Short mmCIF file of C-alpha atoms and ligand atoms in Angstrom, two decimals:
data_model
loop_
_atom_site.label_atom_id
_atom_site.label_comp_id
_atom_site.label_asym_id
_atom_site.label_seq_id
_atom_site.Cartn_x
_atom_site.Cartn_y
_atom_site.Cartn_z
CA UNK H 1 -16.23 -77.42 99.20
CA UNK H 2 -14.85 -74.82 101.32
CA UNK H 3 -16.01 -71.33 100.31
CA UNK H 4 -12.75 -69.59 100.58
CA UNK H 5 -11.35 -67.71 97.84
CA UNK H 6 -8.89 -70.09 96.02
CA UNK H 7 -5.74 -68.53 95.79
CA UNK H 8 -2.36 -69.83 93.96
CA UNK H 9 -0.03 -67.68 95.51
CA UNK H 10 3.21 -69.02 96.62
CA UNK H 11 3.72 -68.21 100.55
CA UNK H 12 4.79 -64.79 101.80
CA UNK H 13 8.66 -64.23 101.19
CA UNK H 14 8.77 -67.09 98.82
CA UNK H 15 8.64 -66.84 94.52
CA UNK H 16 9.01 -69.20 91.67
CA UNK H 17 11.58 -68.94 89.49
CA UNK H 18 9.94 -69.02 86.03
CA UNK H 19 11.44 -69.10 82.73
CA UNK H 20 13.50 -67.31 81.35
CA UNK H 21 14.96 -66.01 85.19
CA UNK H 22 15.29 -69.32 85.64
CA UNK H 23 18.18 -70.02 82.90
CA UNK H 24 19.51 -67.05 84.33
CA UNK H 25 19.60 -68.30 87.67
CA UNK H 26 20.63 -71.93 85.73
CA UNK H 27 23.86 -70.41 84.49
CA UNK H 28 24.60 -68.14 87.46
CA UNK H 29 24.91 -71.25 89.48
CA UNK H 30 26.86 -73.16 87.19
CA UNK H 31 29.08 -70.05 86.44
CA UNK H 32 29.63 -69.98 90.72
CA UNK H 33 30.51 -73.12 90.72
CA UNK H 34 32.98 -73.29 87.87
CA UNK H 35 34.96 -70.39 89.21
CA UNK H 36 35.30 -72.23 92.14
CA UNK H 37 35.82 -75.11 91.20
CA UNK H 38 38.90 -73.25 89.31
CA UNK H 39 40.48 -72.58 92.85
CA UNK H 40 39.75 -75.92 94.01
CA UNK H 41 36.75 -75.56 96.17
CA UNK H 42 34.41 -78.68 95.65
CA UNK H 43 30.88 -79.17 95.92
CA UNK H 44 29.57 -80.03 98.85
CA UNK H 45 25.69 -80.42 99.30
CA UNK H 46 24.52 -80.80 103.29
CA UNK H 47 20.66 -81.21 104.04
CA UNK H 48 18.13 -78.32 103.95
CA UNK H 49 17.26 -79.39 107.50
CA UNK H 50 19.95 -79.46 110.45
CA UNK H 51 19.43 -80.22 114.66
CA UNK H 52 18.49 -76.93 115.55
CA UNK H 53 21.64 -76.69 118.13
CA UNK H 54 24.07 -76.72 114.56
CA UNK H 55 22.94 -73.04 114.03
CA UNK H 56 22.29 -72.51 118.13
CA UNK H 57 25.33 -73.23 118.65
CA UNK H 58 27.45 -72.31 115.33
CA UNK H 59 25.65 -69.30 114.42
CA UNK H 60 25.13 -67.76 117.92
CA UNK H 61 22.30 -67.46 120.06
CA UNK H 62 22.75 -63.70 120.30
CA UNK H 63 22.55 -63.24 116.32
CA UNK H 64 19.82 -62.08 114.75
CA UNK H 65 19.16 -65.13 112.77
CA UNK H 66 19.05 -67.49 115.09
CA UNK H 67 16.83 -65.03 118.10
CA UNK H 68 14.45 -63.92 115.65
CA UNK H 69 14.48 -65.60 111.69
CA UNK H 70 14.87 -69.66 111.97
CA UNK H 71 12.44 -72.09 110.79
CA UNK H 72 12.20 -74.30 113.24
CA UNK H 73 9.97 -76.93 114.02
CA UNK H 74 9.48 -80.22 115.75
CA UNK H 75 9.50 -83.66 113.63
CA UNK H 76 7.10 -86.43 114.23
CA UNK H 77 9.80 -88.10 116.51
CA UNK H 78 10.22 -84.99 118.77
CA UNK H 79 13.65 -83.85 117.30
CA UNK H 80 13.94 -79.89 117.17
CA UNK H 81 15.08 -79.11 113.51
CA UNK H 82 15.53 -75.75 111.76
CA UNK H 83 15.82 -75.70 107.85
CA UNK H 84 19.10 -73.98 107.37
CA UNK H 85 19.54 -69.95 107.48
CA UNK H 86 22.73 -70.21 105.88
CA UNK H 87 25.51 -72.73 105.06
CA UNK H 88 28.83 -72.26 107.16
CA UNK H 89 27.92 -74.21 110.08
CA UNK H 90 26.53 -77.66 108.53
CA UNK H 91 29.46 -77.46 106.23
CA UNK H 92 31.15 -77.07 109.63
CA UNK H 93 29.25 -80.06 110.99
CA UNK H 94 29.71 -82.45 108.25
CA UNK H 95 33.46 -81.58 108.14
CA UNK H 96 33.68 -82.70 111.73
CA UNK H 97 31.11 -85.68 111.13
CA UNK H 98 33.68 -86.82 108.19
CA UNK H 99 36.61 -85.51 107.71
CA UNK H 100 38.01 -85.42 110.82
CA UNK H 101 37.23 -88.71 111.59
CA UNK H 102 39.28 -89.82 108.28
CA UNK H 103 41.90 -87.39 108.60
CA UNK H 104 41.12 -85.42 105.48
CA UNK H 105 42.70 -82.83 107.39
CA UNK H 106 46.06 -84.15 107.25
CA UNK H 107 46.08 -81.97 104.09
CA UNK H 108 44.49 -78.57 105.06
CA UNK H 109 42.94 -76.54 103.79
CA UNK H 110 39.81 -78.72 103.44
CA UNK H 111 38.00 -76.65 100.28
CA UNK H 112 34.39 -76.88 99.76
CA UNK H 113 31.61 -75.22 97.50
CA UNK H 114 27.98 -75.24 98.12
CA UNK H 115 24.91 -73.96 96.33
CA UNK H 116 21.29 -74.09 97.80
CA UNK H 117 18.50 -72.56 98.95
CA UNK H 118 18.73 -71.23 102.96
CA UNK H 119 15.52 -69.80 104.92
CA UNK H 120 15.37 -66.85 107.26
CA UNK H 121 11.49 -65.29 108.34
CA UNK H 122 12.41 -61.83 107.58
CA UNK H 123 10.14 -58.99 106.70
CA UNK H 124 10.27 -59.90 102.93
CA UNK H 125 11.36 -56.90 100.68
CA UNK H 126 12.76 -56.39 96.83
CA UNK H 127 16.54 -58.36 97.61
CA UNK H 128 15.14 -59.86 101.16
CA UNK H 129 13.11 -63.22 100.50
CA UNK H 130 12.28 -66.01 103.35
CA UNK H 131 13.25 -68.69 100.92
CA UNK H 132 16.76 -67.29 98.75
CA UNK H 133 19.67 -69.16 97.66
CA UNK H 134 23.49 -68.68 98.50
CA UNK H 135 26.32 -70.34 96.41
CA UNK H 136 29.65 -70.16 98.35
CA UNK H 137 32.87 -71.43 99.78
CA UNK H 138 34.50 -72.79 102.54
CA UNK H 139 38.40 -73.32 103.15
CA UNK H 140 39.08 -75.16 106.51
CA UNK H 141 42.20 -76.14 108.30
CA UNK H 142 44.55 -73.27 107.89
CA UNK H 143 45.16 -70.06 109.56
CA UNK H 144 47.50 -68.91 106.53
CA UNK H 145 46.71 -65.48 105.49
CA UNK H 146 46.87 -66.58 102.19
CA UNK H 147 43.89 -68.29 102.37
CA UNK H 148 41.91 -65.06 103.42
CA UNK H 149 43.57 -64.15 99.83
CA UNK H 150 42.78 -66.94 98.11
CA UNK H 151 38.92 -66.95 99.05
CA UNK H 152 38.55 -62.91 98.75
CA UNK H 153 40.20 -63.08 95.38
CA UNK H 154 37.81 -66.52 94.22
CA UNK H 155 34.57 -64.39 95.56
CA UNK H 156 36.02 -60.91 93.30
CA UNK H 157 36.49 -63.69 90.36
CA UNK H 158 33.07 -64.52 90.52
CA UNK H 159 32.09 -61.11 90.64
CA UNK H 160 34.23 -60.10 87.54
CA UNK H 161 32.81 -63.07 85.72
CA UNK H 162 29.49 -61.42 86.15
CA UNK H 163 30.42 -58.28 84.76
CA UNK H 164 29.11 -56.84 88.29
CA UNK H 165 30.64 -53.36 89.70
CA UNK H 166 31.19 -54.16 93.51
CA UNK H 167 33.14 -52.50 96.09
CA UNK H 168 35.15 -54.61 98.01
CA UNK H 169 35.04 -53.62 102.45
CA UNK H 170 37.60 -54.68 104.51
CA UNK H 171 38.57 -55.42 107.74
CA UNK H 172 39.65 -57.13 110.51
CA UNK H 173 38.50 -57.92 113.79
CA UNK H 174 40.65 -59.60 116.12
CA UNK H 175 40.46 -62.65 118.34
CA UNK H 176 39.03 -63.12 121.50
CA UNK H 177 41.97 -62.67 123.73
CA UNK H 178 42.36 -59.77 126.75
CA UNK H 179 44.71 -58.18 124.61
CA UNK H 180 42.99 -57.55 121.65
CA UNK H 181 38.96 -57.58 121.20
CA UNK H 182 38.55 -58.78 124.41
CA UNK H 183 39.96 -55.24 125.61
CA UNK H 184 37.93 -53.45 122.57
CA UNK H 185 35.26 -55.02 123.92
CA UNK H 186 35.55 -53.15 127.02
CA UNK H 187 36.52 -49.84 125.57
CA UNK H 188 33.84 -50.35 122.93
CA UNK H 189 31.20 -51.05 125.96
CA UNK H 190 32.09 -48.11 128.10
CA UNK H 191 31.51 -45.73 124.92
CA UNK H 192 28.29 -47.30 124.65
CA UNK H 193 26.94 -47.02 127.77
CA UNK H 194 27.69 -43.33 127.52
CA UNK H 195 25.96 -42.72 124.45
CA UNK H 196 22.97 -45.04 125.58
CA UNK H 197 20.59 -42.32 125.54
CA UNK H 198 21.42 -41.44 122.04
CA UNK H 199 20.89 -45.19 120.88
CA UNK H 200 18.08 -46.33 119.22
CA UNK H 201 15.70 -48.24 121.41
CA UNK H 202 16.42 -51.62 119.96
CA UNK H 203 19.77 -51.40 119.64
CA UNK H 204 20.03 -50.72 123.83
CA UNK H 205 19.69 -54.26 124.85
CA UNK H 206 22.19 -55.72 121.90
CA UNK H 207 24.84 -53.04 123.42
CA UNK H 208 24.91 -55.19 126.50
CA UNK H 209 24.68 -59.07 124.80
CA UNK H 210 26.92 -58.16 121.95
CA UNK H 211 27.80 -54.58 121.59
CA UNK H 212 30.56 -55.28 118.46
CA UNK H 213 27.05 -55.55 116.54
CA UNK H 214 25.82 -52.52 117.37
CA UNK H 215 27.89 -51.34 114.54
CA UNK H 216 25.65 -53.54 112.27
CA UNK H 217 22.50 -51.66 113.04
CA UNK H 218 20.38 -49.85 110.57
CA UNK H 219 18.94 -47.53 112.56
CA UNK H 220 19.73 -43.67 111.94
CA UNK H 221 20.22 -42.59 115.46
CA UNK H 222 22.68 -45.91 116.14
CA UNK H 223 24.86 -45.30 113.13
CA UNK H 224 25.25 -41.36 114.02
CA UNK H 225 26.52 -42.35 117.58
CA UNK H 226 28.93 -45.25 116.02
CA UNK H 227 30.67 -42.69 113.81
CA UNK H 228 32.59 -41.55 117.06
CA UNK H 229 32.48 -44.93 118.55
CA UNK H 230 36.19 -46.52 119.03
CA UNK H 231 37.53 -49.03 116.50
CA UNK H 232 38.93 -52.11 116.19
CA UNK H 233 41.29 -51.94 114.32
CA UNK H 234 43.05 -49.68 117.05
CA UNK H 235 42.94 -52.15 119.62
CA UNK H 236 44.44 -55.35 117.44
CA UNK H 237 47.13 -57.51 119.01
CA UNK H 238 50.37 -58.50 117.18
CA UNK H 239 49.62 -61.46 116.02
CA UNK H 240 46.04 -60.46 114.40
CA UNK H 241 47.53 -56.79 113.21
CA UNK H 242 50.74 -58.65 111.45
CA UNK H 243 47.98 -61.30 109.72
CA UNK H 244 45.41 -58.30 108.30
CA UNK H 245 48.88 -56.58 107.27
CA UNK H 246 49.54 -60.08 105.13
CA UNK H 247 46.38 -60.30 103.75
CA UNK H 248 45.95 -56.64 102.62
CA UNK H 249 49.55 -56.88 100.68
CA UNK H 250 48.37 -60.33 99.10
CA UNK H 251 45.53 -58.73 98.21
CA UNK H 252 47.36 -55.84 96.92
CA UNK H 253 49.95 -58.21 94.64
CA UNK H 254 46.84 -59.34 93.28
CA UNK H 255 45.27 -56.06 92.10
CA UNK H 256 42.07 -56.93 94.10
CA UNK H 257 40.96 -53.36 95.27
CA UNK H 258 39.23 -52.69 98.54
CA UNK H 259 38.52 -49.96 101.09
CA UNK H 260 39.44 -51.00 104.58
CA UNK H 261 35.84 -50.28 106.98
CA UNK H 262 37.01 -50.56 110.61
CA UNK H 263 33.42 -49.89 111.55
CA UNK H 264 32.58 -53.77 109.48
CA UNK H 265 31.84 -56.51 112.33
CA UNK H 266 30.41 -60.11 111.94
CA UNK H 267 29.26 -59.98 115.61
CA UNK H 268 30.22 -63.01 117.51
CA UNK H 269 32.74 -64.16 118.87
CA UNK H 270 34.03 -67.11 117.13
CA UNK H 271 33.98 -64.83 113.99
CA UNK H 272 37.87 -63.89 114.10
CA UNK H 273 40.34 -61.49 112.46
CA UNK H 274 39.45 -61.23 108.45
CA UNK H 275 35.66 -59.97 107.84
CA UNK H 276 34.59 -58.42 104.13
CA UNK H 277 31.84 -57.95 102.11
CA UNK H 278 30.97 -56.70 98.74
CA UNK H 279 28.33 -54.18 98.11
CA UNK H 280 27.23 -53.05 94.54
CA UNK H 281 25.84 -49.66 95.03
CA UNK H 282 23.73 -49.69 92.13
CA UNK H 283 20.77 -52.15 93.86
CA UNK H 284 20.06 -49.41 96.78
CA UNK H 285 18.85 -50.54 99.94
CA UNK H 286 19.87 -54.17 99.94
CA UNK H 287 23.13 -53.87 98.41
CA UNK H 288 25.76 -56.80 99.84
CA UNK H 289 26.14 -59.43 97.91
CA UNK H 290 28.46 -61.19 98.87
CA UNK H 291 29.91 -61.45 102.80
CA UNK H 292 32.40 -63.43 104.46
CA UNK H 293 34.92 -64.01 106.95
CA UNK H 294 37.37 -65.76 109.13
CA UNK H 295 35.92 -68.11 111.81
CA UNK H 296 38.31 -69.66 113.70
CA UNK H 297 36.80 -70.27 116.79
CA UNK H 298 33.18 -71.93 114.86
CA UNK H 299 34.40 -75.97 115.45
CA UNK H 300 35.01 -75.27 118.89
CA UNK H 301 31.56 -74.02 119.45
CA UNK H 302 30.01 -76.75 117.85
CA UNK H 303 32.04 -79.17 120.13
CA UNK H 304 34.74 -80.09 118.13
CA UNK H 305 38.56 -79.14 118.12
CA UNK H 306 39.92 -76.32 116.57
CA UNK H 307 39.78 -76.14 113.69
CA UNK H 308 39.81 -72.48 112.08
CA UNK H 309 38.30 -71.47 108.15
CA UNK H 310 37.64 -68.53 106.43
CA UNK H 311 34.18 -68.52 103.55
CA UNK H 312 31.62 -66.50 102.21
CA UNK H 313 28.01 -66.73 101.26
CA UNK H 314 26.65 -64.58 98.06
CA UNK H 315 22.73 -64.31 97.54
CA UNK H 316 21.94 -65.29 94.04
CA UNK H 317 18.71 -63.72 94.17
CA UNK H 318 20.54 -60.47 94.83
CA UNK H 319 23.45 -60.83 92.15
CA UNK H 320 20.93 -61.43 89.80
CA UNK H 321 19.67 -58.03 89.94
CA UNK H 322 22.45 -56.84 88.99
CA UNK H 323 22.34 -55.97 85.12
CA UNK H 324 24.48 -58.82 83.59
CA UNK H 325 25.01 -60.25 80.48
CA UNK H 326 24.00 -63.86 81.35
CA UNK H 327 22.42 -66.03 78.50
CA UNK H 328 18.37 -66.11 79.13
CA UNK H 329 17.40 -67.56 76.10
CA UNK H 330 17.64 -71.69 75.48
CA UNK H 331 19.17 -72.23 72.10
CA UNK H 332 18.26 -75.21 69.72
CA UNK H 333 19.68 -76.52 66.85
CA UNK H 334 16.63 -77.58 65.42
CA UNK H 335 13.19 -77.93 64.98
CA UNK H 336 11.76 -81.25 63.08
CA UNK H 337 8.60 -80.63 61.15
CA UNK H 338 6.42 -83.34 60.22
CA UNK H 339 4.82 -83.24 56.84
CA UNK H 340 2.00 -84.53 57.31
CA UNK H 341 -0.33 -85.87 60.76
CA UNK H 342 1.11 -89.93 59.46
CA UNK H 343 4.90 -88.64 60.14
CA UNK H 344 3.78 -87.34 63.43
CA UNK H 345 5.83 -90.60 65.08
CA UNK H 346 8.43 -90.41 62.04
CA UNK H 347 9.92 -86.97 63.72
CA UNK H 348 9.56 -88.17 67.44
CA UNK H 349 11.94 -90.94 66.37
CA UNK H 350 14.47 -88.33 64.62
CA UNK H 351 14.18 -85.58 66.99
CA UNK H 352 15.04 -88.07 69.64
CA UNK H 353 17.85 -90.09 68.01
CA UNK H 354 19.45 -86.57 67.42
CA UNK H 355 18.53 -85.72 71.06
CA UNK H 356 20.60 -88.97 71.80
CA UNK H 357 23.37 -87.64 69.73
CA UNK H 358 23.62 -84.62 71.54
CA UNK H 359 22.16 -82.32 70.03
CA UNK H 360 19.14 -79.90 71.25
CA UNK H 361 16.63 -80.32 69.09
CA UNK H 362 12.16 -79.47 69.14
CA UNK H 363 9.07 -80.22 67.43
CA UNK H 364 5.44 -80.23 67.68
CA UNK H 365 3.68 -82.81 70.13
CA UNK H 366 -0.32 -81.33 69.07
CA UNK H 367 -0.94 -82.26 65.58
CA UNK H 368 -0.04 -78.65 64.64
CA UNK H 369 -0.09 -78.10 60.11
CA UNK H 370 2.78 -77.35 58.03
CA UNK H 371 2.20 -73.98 58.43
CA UNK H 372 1.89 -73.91 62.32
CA UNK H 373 5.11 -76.03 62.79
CA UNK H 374 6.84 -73.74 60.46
CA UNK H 375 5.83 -70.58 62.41
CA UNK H 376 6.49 -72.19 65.78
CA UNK H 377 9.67 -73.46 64.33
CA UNK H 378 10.85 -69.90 64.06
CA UNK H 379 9.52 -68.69 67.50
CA UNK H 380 11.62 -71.05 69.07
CA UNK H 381 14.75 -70.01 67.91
CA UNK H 382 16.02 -72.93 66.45
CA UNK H 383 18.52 -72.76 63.75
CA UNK H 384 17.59 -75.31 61.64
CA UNK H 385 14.07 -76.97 60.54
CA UNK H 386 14.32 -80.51 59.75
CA UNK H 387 11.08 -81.35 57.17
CA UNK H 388 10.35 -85.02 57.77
CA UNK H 389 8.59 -85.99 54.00
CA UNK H 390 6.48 -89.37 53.30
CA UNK H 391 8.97 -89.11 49.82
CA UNK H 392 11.84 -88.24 51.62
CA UNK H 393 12.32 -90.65 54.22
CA UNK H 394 11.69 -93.45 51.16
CA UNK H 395 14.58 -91.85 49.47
CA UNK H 396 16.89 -91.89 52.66
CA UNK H 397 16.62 -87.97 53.15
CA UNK H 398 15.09 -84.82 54.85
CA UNK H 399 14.69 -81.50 54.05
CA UNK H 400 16.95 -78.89 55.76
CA UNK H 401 15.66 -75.36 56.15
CA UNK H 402 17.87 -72.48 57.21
CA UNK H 403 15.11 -70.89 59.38
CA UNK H 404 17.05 -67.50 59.06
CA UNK H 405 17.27 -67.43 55.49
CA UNK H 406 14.38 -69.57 55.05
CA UNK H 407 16.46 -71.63 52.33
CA UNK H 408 16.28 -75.05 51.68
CA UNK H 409 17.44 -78.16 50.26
CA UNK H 410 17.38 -82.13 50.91
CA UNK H 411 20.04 -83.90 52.29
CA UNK H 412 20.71 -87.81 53.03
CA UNK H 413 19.82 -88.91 56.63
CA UNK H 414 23.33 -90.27 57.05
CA UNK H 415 24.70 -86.40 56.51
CA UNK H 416 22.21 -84.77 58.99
CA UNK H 417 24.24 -84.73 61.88
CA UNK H 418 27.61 -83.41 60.20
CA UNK H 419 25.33 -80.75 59.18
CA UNK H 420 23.90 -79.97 62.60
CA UNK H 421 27.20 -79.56 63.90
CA UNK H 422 28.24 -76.58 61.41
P1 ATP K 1 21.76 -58.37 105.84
O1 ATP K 1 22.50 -57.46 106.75
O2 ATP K 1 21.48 -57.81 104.47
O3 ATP K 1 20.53 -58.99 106.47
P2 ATP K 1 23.22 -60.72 106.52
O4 ATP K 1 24.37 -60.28 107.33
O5 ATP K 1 22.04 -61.28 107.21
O6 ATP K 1 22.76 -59.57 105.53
P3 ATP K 1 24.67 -62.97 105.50
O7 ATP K 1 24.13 -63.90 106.52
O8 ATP K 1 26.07 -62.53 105.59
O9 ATP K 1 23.71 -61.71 105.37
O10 ATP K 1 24.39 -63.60 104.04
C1 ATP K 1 25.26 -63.44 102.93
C2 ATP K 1 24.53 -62.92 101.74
O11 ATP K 1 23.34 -63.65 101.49
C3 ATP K 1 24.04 -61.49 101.87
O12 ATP K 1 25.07 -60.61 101.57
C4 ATP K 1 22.94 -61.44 100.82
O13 ATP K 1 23.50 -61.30 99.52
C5 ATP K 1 22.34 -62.80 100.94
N1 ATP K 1 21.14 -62.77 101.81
C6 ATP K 1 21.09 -62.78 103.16
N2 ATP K 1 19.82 -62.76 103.60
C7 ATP K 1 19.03 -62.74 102.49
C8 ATP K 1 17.63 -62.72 102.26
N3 ATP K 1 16.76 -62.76 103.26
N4 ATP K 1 17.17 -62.69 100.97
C9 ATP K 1 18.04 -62.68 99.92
N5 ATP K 1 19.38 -62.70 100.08
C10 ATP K 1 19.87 -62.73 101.34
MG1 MG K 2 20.13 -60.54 107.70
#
């Protein structure tokens, strides 16, 4: 045996999700997934693992996830594969893999939901894991600024669903073209080589391979220099300045509130025109929860045709820390007590014809005494106790106990479930 210390520690970055977070987590999912499916947004589920190029290529070599956070690793047959950082570009992939082919599109927008767990290495911190889930939409096929409407308003839903106090940032940045980011670009990179000196060190070299994210950094000294820094939203063309206009009155019609933030980028350049994200100031450092935007030019770099969409991604590990008033507790509707060690597989058989029935419904599997069962009966929270009696069952009937009022009487077998259901 090896000497080592034995340690049961999950790896660094990583956590299990243990009762009763996990029913939290349970019916934050669920609760995603209904609002979206509300707005017709379907589920979707892609694999954990992708060819590393999907995120090379649709997340950007220049981005910080894919330069510095992927999993990636080679399988036993020499393939390069990356467990996904996030979700927009295999949904991408698999809409080209399918859809296309079929035609799908005929209809667009193509409207997709996904839920899952995504992996970045990232120095691990309270709202920054290495394994975290995202739950989140996709709508593809349609440049319509209602759309952008449609999926800002279906993220704020969630949001209001969860009782969660968010602030909604706004903005837009562009397309690609010489006469609108294309010329920021070069306004934006003339600033910055002035100001170089004033940078912080590690944001010098990202000036030069993508300097729209240096207004993403984090570091003091970079954010002080950005606050002069030219904008985007100054440098829009037409077509892109008439679109934001649309969105922001949809928006407006639809009493979703938001501040516009000229100085909010998604850094690369297939990300186009709408970007937001909602922050709920009262979790502090790591405070976005959910983030999103238009990305019109993502099939194209992925090899396919154009095909433009506009999503977002929310962490579920961070929404949960939000104070909310999702259910934690399982409830049951009873608890069946055997009378006696012989009636032990008398109450299996009940609890589990109820169980088939539909209802939720305990008891004890260790040989536990009246008195145990009773007590653990109440623990668990079940409404009802169902007392399971040699005399009883030859008569037809059980004893029902109101485990809140601790009253009791007997009732027929055949009336057990009408009284469950009250
Ligand atoms: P940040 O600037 O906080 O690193 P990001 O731009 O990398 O965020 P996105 O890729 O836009 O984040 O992901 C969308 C959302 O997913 C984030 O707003 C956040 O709620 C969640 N998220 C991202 N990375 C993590 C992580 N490492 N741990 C937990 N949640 C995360
Ligand atoms: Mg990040």
């Amino acid at each position: 045996m090896p000497s080592e210390k034995q340690s049961f520690s999950a790896p660094k970055g990583t956590s299990d999700l243990l009762p009763p977070d996990s029913l939290k987590w349970g019916a934050l999912v669920r609760l995603a997934m209904e609002t979206f499916a509300r707005a017709g947004y379907q589920p979707i589920e892609t694999p954990i693992f992708e060819a590393t190029e999907v995120f090379e290529r649709g997340v950007g070599e220049t981005s910080e996830v894919v330069g510095k956070q992927m999993y990636t690793f080679d399988d036993r047959g020499g393939r390069s594969l990356t467990l996904r950082p996030e979700g927009t570009a295999p949904v991408m992939r698999a809409v080209l893999e399918h859809l296309v082919i079929r035609g799908a599109l005929a209809a667009p927008p193509v409207k997709l939901a996904y839920a899952g767990p995504m992996f970045r290495h990232e120095q691990p911190q309270k709202g920054r894991m290495r394994q975290f889930s995202q739950v989140g939409i996709e709508a593809i096929g349609s440049e319509a600024p209602l759309v952008d409407a449609e999926v800002i308003e279906t993220g704020a839903a969630l949001l209001d669903a969860l009782g969660a106090e968010t602030t909604l940032l706004l903005n837009s940045i562009g397309h690609p073209g010489p006469d609108c980011r294309g010329e920021f670009q070069r306004v934006l990179g003339e600033f910055l080589k002035e100001h170089e000196s004033s940078l912080a060190e590690i944001d010098r070299e990202r000036t030069i391979s993508n300097p729209m994210r240096t207004f993403d950094s984090k570091e003091r000294a970079t954010i002080e220099v950005m606050k002069d820094a030219p904008l985007i939203t100054d440098h829009l063309c037409d077509e892109c300045r008439t679109h934001f206009a649309t969105v922001r009155s949809l928006l407006d019609d639809l009493s979703v509130a938001y501040e516009l933030d000229p100085r909010l980028v998604r850094g690369l350049d297939y990300y186009t025109r709408t970007a937001f994200e909602f922050k709920a100031p009262s979790l502090g450092a790591q405070d976005t929860v959910m983030a999103g935007g238009r990305y019109d030019g993502l099939a194209e770099s992925l090899g396919g045709p154009r095909l433009p969409g506009i999503g977002f991604a929310s962490g579920v590990d961070r929404l949960l820390l939000i104070p909310n008033a999702l259910e934690a507790a399982p409830s049951y509707d009873a608890y069946v007590i055997a009378a006696g060690e012989d009636l032990a597989s008398e109450a299996l058989k009940l609890a589990t014809s109820l169980r088939r029935s539909g209802y939720s419904v305990l008891l004890d599997l260790q040989g536990r005494s009246m008195k145990g069962q009773m007590k653990d009966a109440v623990r668990s929270g079940a409404r009802l106790g169902i007392i399971v009696g040699g005399d009883e069952l030859a008569a037809g009937e059980v004893t029902l106990r109101d485990l809140g009022t601790s009253t009791q009487e007997r009732v027929p077998l055949s009336e057990l479930e009408s009284r469950l259901s009250r």
